Amino acid sequence: MRSARIVFWLISMLIFAPIVVLNAKAIWRRWKDKQVKSAYVRLALTIIACVIIAVFLLSLYRFTLGYQLPLVMERTIDIFTQRIEGDIDMATYRQMMLDAGLVDVGFRPIPEEDLKQAGFIKGEKYSVAISEQAYDNDGDTAVMYARHEGGGRTIYTAVRFKFYDNKWKALEHWVVSQEEVQKISGIRFIEIRS
């Protein structure tokens, strides 16, 4: 998600810099030539154009955060990591996921018993990596994997997403079984938190 934010900041700078610089020069020239009314009109039009472009870029950024599955997975796992590190409880976790628009009311999180059985220790810090791509994609659903490393253990979880209303939303989250870990051993992961 940091990468997406950086890319959008760079795009914004590349768009706004020429608009502001070129119009500032034109406004300054008109001001010096005593064309005050023309300078104010140019200033107002520049401000309006910048506001319209800013609104467009912000809406495009928000759309990208919901449309690109790896970004949705990263946000989902960030909140999950807060839960397993003991920062938030289950009710707060569900609410944060709902508020972020990452899930619907039918979302099935990993039960506390499964977390303990898998080896997650509450309060321990984990480095997290997510799979580079989605798997089991049958059109409107896809699965992405996360690797959690901490305390000398490596634990894999998976999240099933459904695509609707131009957004990916999590349906369920589970701990990956040992048999499934063998199947996904060739998957490449991208570290999102260390």
Tab-separated table of N, CA and C in Angstrom, residues 1-7 61 64-85 88 93 96-97 100-103 126-134 142-148 157-161 168-170 173 189-194:
chain	number	residue	atom	x	y	z
A	1	MET	N	0.829	-1.178	0.000
A	1	MET	CA	0.000	0.000	0.000
A	1	MET	C	0.879	1.249	0.000
A	2	ARG	N	2.029	1.141	0.651
A	2	ARG	CA	2.957	2.267	0.626
A	2	ARG	C	3.364	2.599	-0.797
A	3	SER	N	3.569	1.566	-1.591
A	3	SER	CA	3.972	1.767	-2.990
A	3	SER	C	2.885	2.499	-3.766
A	4	ALA	N	1.629	2.096	-3.546
A	4	ALA	CA	0.511	2.760	-4.240
A	4	ALA	C	0.445	4.231	-3.836
A	5	ARG	N	0.648	4.499	-2.558
A	5	ARG	CA	0.607	5.879	-2.077
A	5	ARG	C	1.723	6.707	-2.721
A	6	ILE	N	2.911	6.128	-2.797
A	6	ILE	CA	4.052	6.831	-3.409
A	6	ILE	C	3.785	7.097	-4.890
A	7	VAL	N	3.257	6.092	-5.593
A	7	VAL	CA	2.964	6.259	-7.015
A	7	VAL	C	1.944	7.375	-7.230
A	61	TYR	N	-7.486	6.869	-6.554
A	61	TYR	CA	-6.708	6.194	-5.511
A	61	TYR	C	-7.604	5.263	-4.693
A	64	THR	N	-8.552	2.254	-6.724
A	64	THR	CA	-7.417	1.339	-6.854
A	64	THR	C	-7.246	0.502	-5.593
A	65	LEU	N	-7.425	1.108	-4.412
A	65	LEU	CA	-7.278	0.374	-3.159
A	65	LEU	C	-8.284	-0.764	-3.033
A	66	GLY	N	-9.465	-0.603	-3.604
A	66	GLY	CA	-10.471	-1.654	-3.536
A	66	GLY	C	-10.433	-2.608	-4.710
A	67	TYR	N	-9.887	-2.174	-5.842
A	67	TYR	CA	-9.918	-2.958	-7.072
A	67	TYR	C	-8.714	-3.881	-7.224
A	68	GLN	N	-7.572	-3.483	-6.716
A	68	GLN	CA	-6.359	-4.294	-6.812
A	68	GLN	C	-6.289	-5.256	-5.629
A	69	LEU	N	-6.440	-6.538	-5.913
A	69	LEU	CA	-6.507	-7.554	-4.865
A	69	LEU	C	-5.297	-7.563	-3.925
A	70	PRO	N	-4.056	-7.435	-4.402
A	70	PRO	CA	-2.938	-7.413	-3.447
A	70	PRO	C	-3.018	-6.255	-2.442
A	71	LEU	N	-3.558	-5.113	-2.859
A	71	LEU	CA	-3.705	-3.991	-1.926
A	71	LEU	C	-4.788	-4.275	-0.897
A	72	VAL	N	-5.870	-4.939	-1.319
A	72	VAL	CA	-6.934	-5.323	-0.383
A	72	VAL	C	-6.391	-6.354	0.602
A	73	MET	N	-5.620	-7.310	0.094
A	73	MET	CA	-5.022	-8.333	0.961
A	73	MET	C	-4.084	-7.692	1.976
A	74	GLU	N	-3.292	-6.742	1.542
A	74	GLU	CA	-2.361	-6.074	2.454
A	74	GLU	C	-3.106	-5.364	3.578
A	75	ARG	N	-4.170	-4.654	3.233
A	75	ARG	CA	-4.953	-3.952	4.262
A	75	ARG	C	-5.622	-4.948	5.204
A	76	THR	N	-6.124	-6.062	4.652
A	76	THR	CA	-6.773	-7.096	5.466
A	76	THR	C	-5.781	-7.703	6.446
A	77	ILE	N	-4.611	-8.052	5.957
A	77	ILE	CA	-3.603	-8.689	6.809
A	77	ILE	C	-3.036	-7.698	7.832
A	78	ASP	N	-2.946	-6.422	7.492
A	78	ASP	CA	-2.500	-5.420	8.469
A	78	ASP	C	-3.425	-5.405	9.689
A	79	ILE	N	-4.713	-5.425	9.449
A	79	ILE	CA	-5.670	-5.408	10.564
A	79	ILE	C	-5.623	-6.737	11.316
A	80	PHE	N	-5.500	-7.857	10.582
A	80	PHE	CA	-5.395	-9.166	11.227
A	80	PHE	C	-4.152	-9.239	12.116
A	81	THR	N	-3.047	-8.676	11.651
A	81	THR	CA	-1.808	-8.690	12.423
A	81	THR	C	-1.976	-7.915	13.728
A	82	GLN	N	-2.730	-6.825	13.684
A	82	GLN	CA	-3.021	-6.091	14.934
A	82	GLN	C	-3.774	-6.999	15.904
A	83	ARG	N	-4.665	-7.826	15.368
A	83	ARG	CA	-5.438	-8.739	16.215
A	83	ARG	C	-4.539	-9.786	16.851
A	84	ILE	N	-3.684	-10.433	16.066
A	84	ILE	CA	-2.876	-11.515	16.641
A	84	ILE	C	-1.747	-10.992	17.530
A	85	GLU	N	-1.366	-9.741	17.315
A	85	GLU	CA	-0.343	-9.174	18.193
A	85	GLU	C	-0.939	-8.652	19.488
A	88	ILE	N	-5.890	-5.526	19.386
A	88	ILE	CA	-7.353	-5.392	19.324
A	88	ILE	C	-8.017	-6.736	19.590
A	93	TYR	N	-11.807	-6.037	15.850
A	93	TYR	CA	-11.270	-6.524	14.576
A	93	TYR	C	-12.363	-6.549	13.509
A	96	MET	N	-13.367	-2.975	12.609
A	96	MET	CA	-12.356	-2.297	11.791
A	96	MET	C	-12.408	-2.786	10.350
A	97	MET	N	-12.614	-4.082	10.170
A	97	MET	CA	-12.713	-4.639	8.818
A	97	MET	C	-13.951	-4.105	8.099
A	100	ALA	N	-13.451	-0.381	7.214
A	100	ALA	CA	-12.505	-0.200	6.108
A	100	ALA	C	-13.102	-0.661	4.779
A	101	GLY	N	-14.278	-1.286	4.820
A	101	GLY	CA	-14.915	-1.762	3.597
A	101	GLY	C	-14.238	-2.999	3.024
A	102	LEU	N	-13.544	-3.742	3.878
A	102	LEU	CA	-12.815	-4.925	3.424
A	102	LEU	C	-13.652	-6.194	3.486
A	103	VAL	N	-14.755	-6.161	4.229
A	103	VAL	CA	-15.601	-7.341	4.407
A	103	VAL	C	-17.070	-6.933	4.403
A	126	TYR	N	5.042	-10.275	14.588
A	126	TYR	CA	5.208	-11.131	13.420
A	126	TYR	C	5.645	-10.319	12.213
A	127	SER	N	6.529	-10.920	11.415
A	127	SER	CA	6.801	-10.343	10.097
A	127	SER	C	5.839	-11.048	9.144
A	128	VAL	N	5.313	-10.292	8.201
A	128	VAL	CA	4.247	-10.819	7.354
A	128	VAL	C	4.588	-10.608	5.887
A	129	ALA	N	4.299	-11.620	5.088
A	129	ALA	CA	4.452	-11.532	3.632
A	129	ALA	C	3.173	-12.075	3.003
A	130	ILE	N	2.800	-11.510	1.848
A	130	ILE	CA	1.608	-11.994	1.150
A	130	ILE	C	2.026	-12.582	-0.200
A	131	SER	N	1.200	-13.477	-0.717
A	131	SER	CA	1.512	-14.103	-2.006
A	131	SER	C	1.498	-13.056	-3.106
A	132	GLU	N	2.347	-13.279	-4.107
A	132	GLU	CA	2.459	-12.327	-5.205
A	132	GLU	C	1.201	-12.255	-6.049
A	133	GLN	N	0.487	-13.364	-6.131
A	133	GLN	CA	-0.695	-13.382	-6.981
A	133	GLN	C	-1.821	-14.138	-6.304
A	134	ALA	N	-3.012	-14.045	-6.903
A	134	ALA	CA	-4.185	-14.730	-6.386
A	134	ALA	C	-4.279	-16.124	-6.994
A	142	ALA	N	-11.345	-15.323	-5.377
A	142	ALA	CA	-9.917	-15.616	-5.445
A	142	ALA	C	-9.384	-15.825	-4.031
A	143	VAL	N	-8.273	-16.539	-3.929
A	143	VAL	CA	-7.634	-16.801	-2.638
A	143	VAL	C	-6.221	-16.232	-2.681
A	144	MET	N	-5.848	-15.567	-1.604
A	144	MET	CA	-4.466	-15.109	-1.439
A	144	MET	C	-3.945	-15.648	-0.110
A	145	TYR	N	-2.634	-15.875	-0.065
A	145	TYR	CA	-2.007	-16.463	1.113
A	145	TYR	C	-1.122	-15.447	1.816
A	146	ALA	N	-0.984	-15.643	3.128
A	146	ALA	CA	-0.094	-14.802	3.932
A	146	ALA	C	0.816	-15.715	4.743
A	147	ARG	N	2.072	-15.299	4.874
A	147	ARG	CA	3.044	-16.039	5.676
A	147	ARG	C	3.400	-15.180	6.886
A	148	HIS	N	3.185	-15.727	8.073
A	148	HIS	CA	3.462	-15.022	9.330
A	148	HIS	C	4.654	-15.710	9.982
A	157	THR	N	-1.688	-18.400	6.484
A	157	THR	CA	-3.137	-18.211	6.492
A	157	THR	C	-3.569	-17.893	5.067
A	158	ALA	N	-4.859	-18.050	4.820
A	158	ALA	CA	-5.398	-17.758	3.497
A	158	ALA	C	-6.688	-16.954	3.657
A	159	VAL	N	-6.945	-16.099	2.675
A	159	VAL	CA	-8.162	-15.290	2.675
A	159	VAL	C	-8.846	-15.475	1.327
A	160	ARG	N	-10.130	-15.813	1.378
A	160	ARG	CA	-10.925	-15.914	0.150
A	160	ARG	C	-11.652	-14.593	-0.042
A	161	PHE	N	-11.538	-14.052	-1.244
A	161	PHE	CA	-12.169	-12.782	-1.588
A	161	PHE	C	-13.222	-12.984	-2.658
A	168	TRP	N	-12.950	-5.847	-4.138
A	168	TRP	CA	-12.725	-7.159	-3.543
A	168	TRP	C	-13.065	-7.062	-2.066
A	169	LYS	N	-13.814	-8.055	-1.578
A	169	LYS	CA	-14.142	-8.103	-0.152
A	169	LYS	C	-13.866	-9.507	0.362
A	170	ALA	N	-13.342	-9.583	1.576
A	170	ALA	CA	-12.995	-10.873	2.171
A	170	ALA	C	-14.253	-11.617	2.589
A	173	HIS	N	-11.384	-16.230	6.287
A	173	HIS	CA	-9.950	-16.235	6.590
A	173	HIS	C	-9.694	-17.500	7.393
A	189	PHE	N	6.391	-14.900	-2.175
A	189	PHE	CA	5.760	-13.956	-1.256
A	189	PHE	C	6.460	-12.601	-1.285
A	190	ILE	N	5.686	-11.571	-1.012
A	190	ILE	CA	6.197	-10.207	-0.926
A	190	ILE	C	6.056	-9.763	0.529
A	191	GLU	N	7.143	-9.347	1.136
A	191	GLU	CA	7.093	-8.918	2.533
A	191	GLU	C	6.394	-7.568	2.643
A	192	ILE	N	5.424	-7.489	3.566
A	192	ILE	CA	4.699	-6.239	3.767
A	192	ILE	C	4.938	-5.656	5.153
A	193	ARG	N	5.454	-6.488	6.042
A	193	ARG	CA	5.685	-6.024	7.407
A	193	ARG	C	6.812	-6.832	8.009
A	194	SER	N	7.799	-6.140	8.559
A	194	SER	CA	8.903	-6.888	9.172
A	194	SER	C	9.064	-6.511	10.623
